[in-house]
Short mmCIF file of C-alpha atoms and ligand atoms in Angstrom, two decimals:
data_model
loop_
_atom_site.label_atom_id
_atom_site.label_comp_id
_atom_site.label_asym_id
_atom_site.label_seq_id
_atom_site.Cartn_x
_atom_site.Cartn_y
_atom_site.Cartn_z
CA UNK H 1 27.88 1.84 -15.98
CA UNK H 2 26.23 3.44 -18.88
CA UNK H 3 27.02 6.83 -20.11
CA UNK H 4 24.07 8.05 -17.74
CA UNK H 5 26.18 8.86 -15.05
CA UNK H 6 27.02 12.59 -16.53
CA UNK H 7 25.84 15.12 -13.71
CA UNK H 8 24.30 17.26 -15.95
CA UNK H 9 20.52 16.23 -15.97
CA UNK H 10 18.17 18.99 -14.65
CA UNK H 11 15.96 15.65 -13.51
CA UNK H 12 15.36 12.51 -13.49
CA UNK H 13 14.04 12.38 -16.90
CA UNK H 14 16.91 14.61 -17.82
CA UNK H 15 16.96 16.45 -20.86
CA UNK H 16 18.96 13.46 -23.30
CA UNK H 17 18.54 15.01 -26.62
CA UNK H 18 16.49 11.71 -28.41
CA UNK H 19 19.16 9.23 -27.74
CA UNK H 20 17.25 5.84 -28.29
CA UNK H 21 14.34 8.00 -27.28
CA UNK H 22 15.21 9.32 -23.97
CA UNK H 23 15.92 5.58 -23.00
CA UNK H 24 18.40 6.59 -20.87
CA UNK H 25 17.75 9.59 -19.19
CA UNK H 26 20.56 11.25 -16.88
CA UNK H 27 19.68 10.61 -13.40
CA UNK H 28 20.88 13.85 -11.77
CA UNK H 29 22.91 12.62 -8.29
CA UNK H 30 22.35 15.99 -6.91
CA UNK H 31 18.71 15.79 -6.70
CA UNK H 32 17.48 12.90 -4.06
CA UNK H 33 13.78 12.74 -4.40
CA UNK H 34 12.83 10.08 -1.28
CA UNK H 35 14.03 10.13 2.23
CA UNK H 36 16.80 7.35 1.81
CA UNK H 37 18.41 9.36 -1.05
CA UNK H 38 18.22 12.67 0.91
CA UNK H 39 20.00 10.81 3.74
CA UNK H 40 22.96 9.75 1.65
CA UNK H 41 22.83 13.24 0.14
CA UNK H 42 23.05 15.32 3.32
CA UNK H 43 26.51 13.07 4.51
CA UNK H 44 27.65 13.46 0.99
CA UNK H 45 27.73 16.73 1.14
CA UNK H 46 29.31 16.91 4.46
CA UNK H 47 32.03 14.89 3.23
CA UNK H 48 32.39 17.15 0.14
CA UNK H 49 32.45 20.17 2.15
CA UNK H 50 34.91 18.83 4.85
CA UNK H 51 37.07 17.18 2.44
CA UNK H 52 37.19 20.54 -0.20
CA UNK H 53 37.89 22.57 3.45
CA UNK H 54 41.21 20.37 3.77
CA UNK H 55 42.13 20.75 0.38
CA UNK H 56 41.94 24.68 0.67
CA UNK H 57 43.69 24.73 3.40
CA UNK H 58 46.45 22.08 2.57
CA UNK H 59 46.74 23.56 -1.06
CA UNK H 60 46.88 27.09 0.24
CA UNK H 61 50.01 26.28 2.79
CA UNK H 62 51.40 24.70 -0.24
CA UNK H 63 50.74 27.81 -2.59
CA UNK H 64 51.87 30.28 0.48
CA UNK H 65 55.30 28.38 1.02
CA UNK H 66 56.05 27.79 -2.92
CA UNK H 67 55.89 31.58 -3.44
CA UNK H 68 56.94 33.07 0.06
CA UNK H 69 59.91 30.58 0.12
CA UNK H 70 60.96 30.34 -3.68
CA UNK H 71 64.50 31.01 -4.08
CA UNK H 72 65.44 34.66 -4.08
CA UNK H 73 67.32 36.45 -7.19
CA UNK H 74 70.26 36.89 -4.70
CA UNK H 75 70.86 34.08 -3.01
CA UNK H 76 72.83 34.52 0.16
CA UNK H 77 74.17 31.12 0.77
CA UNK H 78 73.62 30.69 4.05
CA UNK H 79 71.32 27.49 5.12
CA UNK H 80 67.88 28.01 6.93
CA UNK H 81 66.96 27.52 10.18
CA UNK H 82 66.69 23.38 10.49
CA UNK H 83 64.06 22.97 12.67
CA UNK H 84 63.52 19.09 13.66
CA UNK H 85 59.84 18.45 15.19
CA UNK H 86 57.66 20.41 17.20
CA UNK H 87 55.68 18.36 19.66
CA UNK H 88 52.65 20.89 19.35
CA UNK H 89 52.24 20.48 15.86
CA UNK H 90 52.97 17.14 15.80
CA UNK H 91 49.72 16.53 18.51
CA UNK H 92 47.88 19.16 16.16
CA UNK H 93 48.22 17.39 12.89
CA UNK H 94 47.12 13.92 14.92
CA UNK H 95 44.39 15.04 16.92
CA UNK H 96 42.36 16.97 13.93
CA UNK H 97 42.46 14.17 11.71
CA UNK H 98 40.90 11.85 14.29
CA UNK H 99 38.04 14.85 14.89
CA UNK H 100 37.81 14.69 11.29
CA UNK H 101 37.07 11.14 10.91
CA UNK H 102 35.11 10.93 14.08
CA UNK H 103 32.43 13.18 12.59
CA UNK H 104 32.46 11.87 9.46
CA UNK H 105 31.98 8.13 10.80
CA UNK H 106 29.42 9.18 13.17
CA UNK H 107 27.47 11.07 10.62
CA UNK H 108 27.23 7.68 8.44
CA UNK H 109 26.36 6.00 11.12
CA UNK H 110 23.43 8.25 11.86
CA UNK H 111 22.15 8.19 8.03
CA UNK H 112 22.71 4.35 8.25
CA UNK H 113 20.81 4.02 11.30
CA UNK H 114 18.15 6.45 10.54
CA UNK H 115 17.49 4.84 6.84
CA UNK H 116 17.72 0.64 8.45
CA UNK H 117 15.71 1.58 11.29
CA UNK H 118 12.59 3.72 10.01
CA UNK H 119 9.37 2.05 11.06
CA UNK H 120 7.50 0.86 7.93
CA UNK H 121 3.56 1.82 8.71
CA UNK H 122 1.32 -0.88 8.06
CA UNK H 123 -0.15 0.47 4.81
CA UNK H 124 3.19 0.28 2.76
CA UNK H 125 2.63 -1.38 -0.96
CA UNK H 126 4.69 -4.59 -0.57
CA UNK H 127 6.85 -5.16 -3.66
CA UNK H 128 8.90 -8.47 -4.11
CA UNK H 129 11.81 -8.04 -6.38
CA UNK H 130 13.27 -10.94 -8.06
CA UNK H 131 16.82 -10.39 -10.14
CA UNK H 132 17.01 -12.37 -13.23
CA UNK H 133 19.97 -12.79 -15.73
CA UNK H 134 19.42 -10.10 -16.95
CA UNK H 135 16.05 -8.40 -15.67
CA UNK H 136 13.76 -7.34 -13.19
CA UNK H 137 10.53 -9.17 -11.99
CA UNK H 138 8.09 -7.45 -9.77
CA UNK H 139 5.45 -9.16 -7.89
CA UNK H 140 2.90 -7.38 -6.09
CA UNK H 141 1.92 -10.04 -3.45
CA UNK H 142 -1.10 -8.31 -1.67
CA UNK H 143 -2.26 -6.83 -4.89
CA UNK H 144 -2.19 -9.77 -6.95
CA UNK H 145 0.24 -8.33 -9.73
CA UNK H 146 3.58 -9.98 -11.01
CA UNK H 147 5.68 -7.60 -14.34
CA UNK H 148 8.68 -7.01 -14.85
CA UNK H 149 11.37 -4.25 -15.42
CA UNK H 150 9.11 -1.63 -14.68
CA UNK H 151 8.15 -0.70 -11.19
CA UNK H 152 5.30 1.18 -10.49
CA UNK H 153 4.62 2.94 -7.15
CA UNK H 154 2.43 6.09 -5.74
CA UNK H 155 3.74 9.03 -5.41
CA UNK H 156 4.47 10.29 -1.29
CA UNK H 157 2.66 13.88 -0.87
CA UNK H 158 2.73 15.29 2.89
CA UNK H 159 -1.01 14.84 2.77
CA UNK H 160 -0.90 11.32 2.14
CA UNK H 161 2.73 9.70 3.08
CA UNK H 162 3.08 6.78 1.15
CA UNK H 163 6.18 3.80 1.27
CA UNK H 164 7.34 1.40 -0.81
CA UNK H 165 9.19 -1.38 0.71
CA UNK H 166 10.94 -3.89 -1.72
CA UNK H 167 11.75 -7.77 -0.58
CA UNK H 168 15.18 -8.49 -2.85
CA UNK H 169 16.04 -12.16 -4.19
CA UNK H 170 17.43 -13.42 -6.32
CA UNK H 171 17.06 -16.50 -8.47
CA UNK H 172 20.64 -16.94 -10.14
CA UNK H 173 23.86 -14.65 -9.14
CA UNK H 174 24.06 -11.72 -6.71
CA UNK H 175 22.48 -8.21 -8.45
CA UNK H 176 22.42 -5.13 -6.89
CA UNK H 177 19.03 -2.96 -7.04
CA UNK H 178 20.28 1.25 -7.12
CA UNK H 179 17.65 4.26 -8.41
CA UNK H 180 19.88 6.29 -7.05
CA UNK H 181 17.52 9.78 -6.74
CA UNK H 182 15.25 7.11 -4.27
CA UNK H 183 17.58 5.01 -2.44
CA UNK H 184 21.26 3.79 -1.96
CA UNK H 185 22.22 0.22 -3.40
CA UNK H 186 21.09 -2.73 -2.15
CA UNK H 187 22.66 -6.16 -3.44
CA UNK H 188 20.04 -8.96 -4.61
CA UNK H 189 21.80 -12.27 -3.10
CA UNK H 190 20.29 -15.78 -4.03
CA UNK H 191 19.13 -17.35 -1.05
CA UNK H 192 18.94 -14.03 1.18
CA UNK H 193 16.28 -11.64 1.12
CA UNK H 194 17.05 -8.53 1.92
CA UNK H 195 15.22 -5.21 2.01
CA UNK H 196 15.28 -1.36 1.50
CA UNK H 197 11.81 1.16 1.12
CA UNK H 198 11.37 4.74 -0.18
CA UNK H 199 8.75 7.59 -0.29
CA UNK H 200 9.36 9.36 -3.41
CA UNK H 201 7.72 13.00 -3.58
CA UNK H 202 7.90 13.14 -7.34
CA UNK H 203 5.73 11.81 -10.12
CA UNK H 204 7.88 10.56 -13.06
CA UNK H 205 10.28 7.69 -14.64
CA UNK H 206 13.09 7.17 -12.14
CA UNK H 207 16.00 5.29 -13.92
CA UNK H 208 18.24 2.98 -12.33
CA UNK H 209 21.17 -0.18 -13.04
CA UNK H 210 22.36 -2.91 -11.64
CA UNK H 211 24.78 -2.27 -9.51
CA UNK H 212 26.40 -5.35 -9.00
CA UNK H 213 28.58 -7.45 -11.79
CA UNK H 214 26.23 -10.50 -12.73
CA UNK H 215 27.28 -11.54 -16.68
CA UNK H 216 27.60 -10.34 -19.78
CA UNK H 217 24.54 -8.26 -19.83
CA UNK H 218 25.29 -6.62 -16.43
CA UNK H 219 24.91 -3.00 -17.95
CA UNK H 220 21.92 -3.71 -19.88
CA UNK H 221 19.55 -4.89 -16.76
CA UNK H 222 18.02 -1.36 -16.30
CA UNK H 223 15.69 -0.06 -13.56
CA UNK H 224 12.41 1.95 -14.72
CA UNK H 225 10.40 3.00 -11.15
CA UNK H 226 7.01 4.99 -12.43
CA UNK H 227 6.23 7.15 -9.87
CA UNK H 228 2.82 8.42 -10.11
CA UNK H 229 -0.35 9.77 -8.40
CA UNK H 230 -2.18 7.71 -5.86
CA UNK H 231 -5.24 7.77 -8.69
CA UNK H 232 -3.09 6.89 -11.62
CA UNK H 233 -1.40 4.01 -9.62
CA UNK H 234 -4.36 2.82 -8.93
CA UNK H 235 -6.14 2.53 -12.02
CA UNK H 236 -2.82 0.59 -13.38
CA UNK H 237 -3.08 -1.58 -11.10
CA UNK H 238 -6.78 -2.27 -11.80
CA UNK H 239 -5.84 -3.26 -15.08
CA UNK H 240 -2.87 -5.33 -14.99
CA UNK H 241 -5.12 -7.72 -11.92
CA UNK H 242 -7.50 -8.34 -15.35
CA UNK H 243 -6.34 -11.63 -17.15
CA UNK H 244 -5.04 -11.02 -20.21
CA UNK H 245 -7.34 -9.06 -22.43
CA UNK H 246 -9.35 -12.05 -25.29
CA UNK H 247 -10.41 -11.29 -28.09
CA UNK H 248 -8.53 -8.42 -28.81
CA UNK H 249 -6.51 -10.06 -31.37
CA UNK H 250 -7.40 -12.56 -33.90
CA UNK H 251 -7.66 -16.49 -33.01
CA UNK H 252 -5.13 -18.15 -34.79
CA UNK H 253 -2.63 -15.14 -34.11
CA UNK H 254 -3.76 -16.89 -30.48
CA UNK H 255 -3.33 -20.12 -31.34
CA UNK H 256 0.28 -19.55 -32.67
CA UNK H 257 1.73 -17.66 -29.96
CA UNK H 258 -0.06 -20.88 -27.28
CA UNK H 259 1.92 -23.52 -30.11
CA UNK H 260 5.23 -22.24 -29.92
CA UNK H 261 7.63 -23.07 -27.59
CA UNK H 262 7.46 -19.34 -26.28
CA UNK H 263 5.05 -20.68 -23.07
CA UNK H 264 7.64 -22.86 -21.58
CA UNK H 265 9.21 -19.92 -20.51
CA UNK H 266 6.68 -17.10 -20.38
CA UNK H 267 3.03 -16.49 -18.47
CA UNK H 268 -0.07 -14.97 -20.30
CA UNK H 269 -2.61 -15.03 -17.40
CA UNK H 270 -5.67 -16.89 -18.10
CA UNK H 271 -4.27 -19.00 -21.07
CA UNK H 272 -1.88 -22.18 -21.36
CA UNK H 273 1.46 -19.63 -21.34
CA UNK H 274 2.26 -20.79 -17.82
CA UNK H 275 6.27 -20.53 -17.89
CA UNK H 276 8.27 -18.32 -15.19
CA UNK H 277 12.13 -18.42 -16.36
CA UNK H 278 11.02 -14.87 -18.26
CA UNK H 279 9.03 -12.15 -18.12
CA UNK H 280 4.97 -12.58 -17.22
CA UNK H 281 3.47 -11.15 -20.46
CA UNK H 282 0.30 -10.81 -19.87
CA UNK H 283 0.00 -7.19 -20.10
CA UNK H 284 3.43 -6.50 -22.35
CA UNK H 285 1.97 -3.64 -24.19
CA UNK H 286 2.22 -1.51 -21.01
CA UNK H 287 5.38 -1.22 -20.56
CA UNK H 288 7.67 1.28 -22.28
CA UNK H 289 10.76 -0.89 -23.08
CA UNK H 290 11.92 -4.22 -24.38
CA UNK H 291 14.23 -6.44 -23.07
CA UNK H 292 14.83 -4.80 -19.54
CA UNK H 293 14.99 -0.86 -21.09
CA UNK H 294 17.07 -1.73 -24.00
CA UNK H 295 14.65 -0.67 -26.83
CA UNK H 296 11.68 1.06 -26.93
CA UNK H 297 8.58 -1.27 -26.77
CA UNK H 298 7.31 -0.30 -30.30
CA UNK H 299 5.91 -2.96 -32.83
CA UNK H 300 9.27 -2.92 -34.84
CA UNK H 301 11.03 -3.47 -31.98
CA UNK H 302 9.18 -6.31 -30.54
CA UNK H 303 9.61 -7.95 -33.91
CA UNK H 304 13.36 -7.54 -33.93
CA UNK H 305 13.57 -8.97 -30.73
CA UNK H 306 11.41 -11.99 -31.38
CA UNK H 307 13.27 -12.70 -34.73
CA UNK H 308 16.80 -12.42 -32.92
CA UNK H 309 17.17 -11.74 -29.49
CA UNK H 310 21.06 -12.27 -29.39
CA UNK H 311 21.40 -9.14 -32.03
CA UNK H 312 19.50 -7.01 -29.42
CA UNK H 313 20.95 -7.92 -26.38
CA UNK H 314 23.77 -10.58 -26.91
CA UNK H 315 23.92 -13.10 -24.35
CA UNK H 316 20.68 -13.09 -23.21
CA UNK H 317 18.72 -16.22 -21.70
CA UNK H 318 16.03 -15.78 -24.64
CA UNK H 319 16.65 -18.16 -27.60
CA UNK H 320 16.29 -17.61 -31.42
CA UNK H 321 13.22 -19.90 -31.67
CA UNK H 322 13.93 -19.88 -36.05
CA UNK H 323 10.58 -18.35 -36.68
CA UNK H 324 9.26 -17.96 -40.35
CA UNK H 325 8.45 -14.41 -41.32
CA UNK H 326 3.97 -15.74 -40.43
CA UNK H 327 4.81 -17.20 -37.47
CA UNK H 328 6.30 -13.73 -36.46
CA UNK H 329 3.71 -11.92 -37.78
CA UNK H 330 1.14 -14.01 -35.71
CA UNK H 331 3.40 -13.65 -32.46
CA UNK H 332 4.08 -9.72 -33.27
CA UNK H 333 -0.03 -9.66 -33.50
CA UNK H 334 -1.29 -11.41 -30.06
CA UNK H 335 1.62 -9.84 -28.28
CA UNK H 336 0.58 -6.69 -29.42
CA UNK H 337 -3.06 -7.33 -28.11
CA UNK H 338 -1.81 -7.66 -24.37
CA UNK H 339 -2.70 -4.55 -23.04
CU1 CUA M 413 22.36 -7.85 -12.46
CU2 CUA M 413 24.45 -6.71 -12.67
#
């Protein structure tokens, strides 16, 4: 886990004085923000409170005897009384501890239940989430959208309720998908699809990890969910259904990227870039990071990351293709035209 996990965020976008440019903002545990996460919250803090009443009262019999039955400046040497069992505190010190554990277990069960069970309504946006070594895809099936790494959902008011339900799988090793202010982890297992949902009331960038060991670049296969208005969702989603935008950059910038062995492993909608074993590119420029939220997705950074990938995020499945400093330009150029 990355140093994220501090508890000292006032939000989601917590207040991370400029390292790697708010990158990694502190995701504040304390403040669910969608059902799921309130549910975990509420038996959390039942645990905390029952658990913190225990160790009051066990530390304060501890604190009481130390002092009341320290040894006295005078000692008379006489024994004390030895007193060996007591049947009614014997039964006392068994039966609590079952009480205990009995509401605790039933409590979980009730959070579990209540999360597994909710009825989805039929309007939900369906999101299929695919774990990669070592990033996110997101497809969109009833909208017609596939990205990657960044999620984008609408925002749940009381007005207008809105869920998200996510389909995990998994095309390599097991992953594990946790924005833990939404919902609690769920693993991503190849071969199994399984599923979670939440209604987040707040706009904003919701950070999350995987939460599951899957390689070398484990910690670096970072969760952004956008959470935004119903309008706002909407008009990004208008835009990344459009095939990649033409003209916008110039033709043999085009012609370069389509030459290179890039599009055996990348899409650009509406062109020859037809691979799937990364991310879809067509609209790369809207997304805020690089390399599933390791860098920020500026031009400088794009071009670091196509010259060497490796020296960005070691390990990762993307190969040093040996460009020459014109091929890069040309790549840096048309990649920078996908809107
Ligand atoms: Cu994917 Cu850890």
């Amino acid at each position: 886990m990355r140093s994220s996990w501090k508890l000292t965020g006032s939000s989601a976008v917590g207040s991370v004085a400029g390292f790697a440019q708010g990158l990694h903002p502190v995701a504040n545990v304390f403040k669910p923000l969608a059902s799921p996460a309130q549910s975990i919250y509420n038996v959390s803090m039942l645990m905390l409170a029952i658990c913190a009443a225990i160790f009051f009262v066990v530390g304060g019999l501890l604190l009481f005897t130390i002092i009341r039955f320290r040894q006295h400046e005078t000692p008379d040497n006489r024994e004390p009384a030895q007193v060996y069992g007591s049947n009614r505190i014997e039964i006392a010190w068994t039966v609590i501890p079952i009480l205990i554990v009995t509401v605790l277990s039933m409590a979980t069960a009730r959070a579990v239940v209540e999360v597994r069970n909710k009825r989805m309504p039929p309007n939900a946006l369906q999101v299929t989430v695919i774990g990669h070594q070592w990033w996110w895809e997101f497809r969109y099936p009833t909208l017609g959208i596939i990205t990657a790494n960044e999620l984008h959902v609408p925002v749940s008011t009381t007005a207008m309720p809105t869920h998200t339900v996510l389909q995990l799988e998994s095309v390599d090793v097991a992953h594990s998908f946790w924005v833990p202010q939404l919902a609690g982890k769920v693993d991503v297992i190849p071969g199994v699809t399984n599923t979670m949902w939440f209604d987040p009331r707040e706009s904003g960038t919701f950070l999350g990890n995987c939460a599951e060991y899957c390689g070398t670049q484990h910690a670096n296969m970072l969760i952004r969910v956008i959470v935004e208005p119903a309008a706002e969702f909407e008009r990004w989603a208008a835009a990344q259904k459009l095939g990649a935008a033409p003209d916008a950059s110039p033709e043999t910038a085009r012609m370069m990227f389509l030459s290179l062995n890039c599009i055996n492993c990348h899409t650009v909608n509406g062109t020859l870039a037809q691979g799937t074993f990364g991310p879809n590119l067509t609209h790369l420029m809207s997304r805020t990071t690089l390399g599933s939220g390791v860098i920020a997705n500026t031009r400088e950074n794009l071009r670091a990351w196509i010259k060497d990938p490796q020296a960005v995020k070691p390990g990762n499945l993307m190969p040093n293709l040996q460009l020459n400093s014109r091929e890069l330009d040309d790549v840096v150029n048309y990649l920078s035209s996908l809107k």
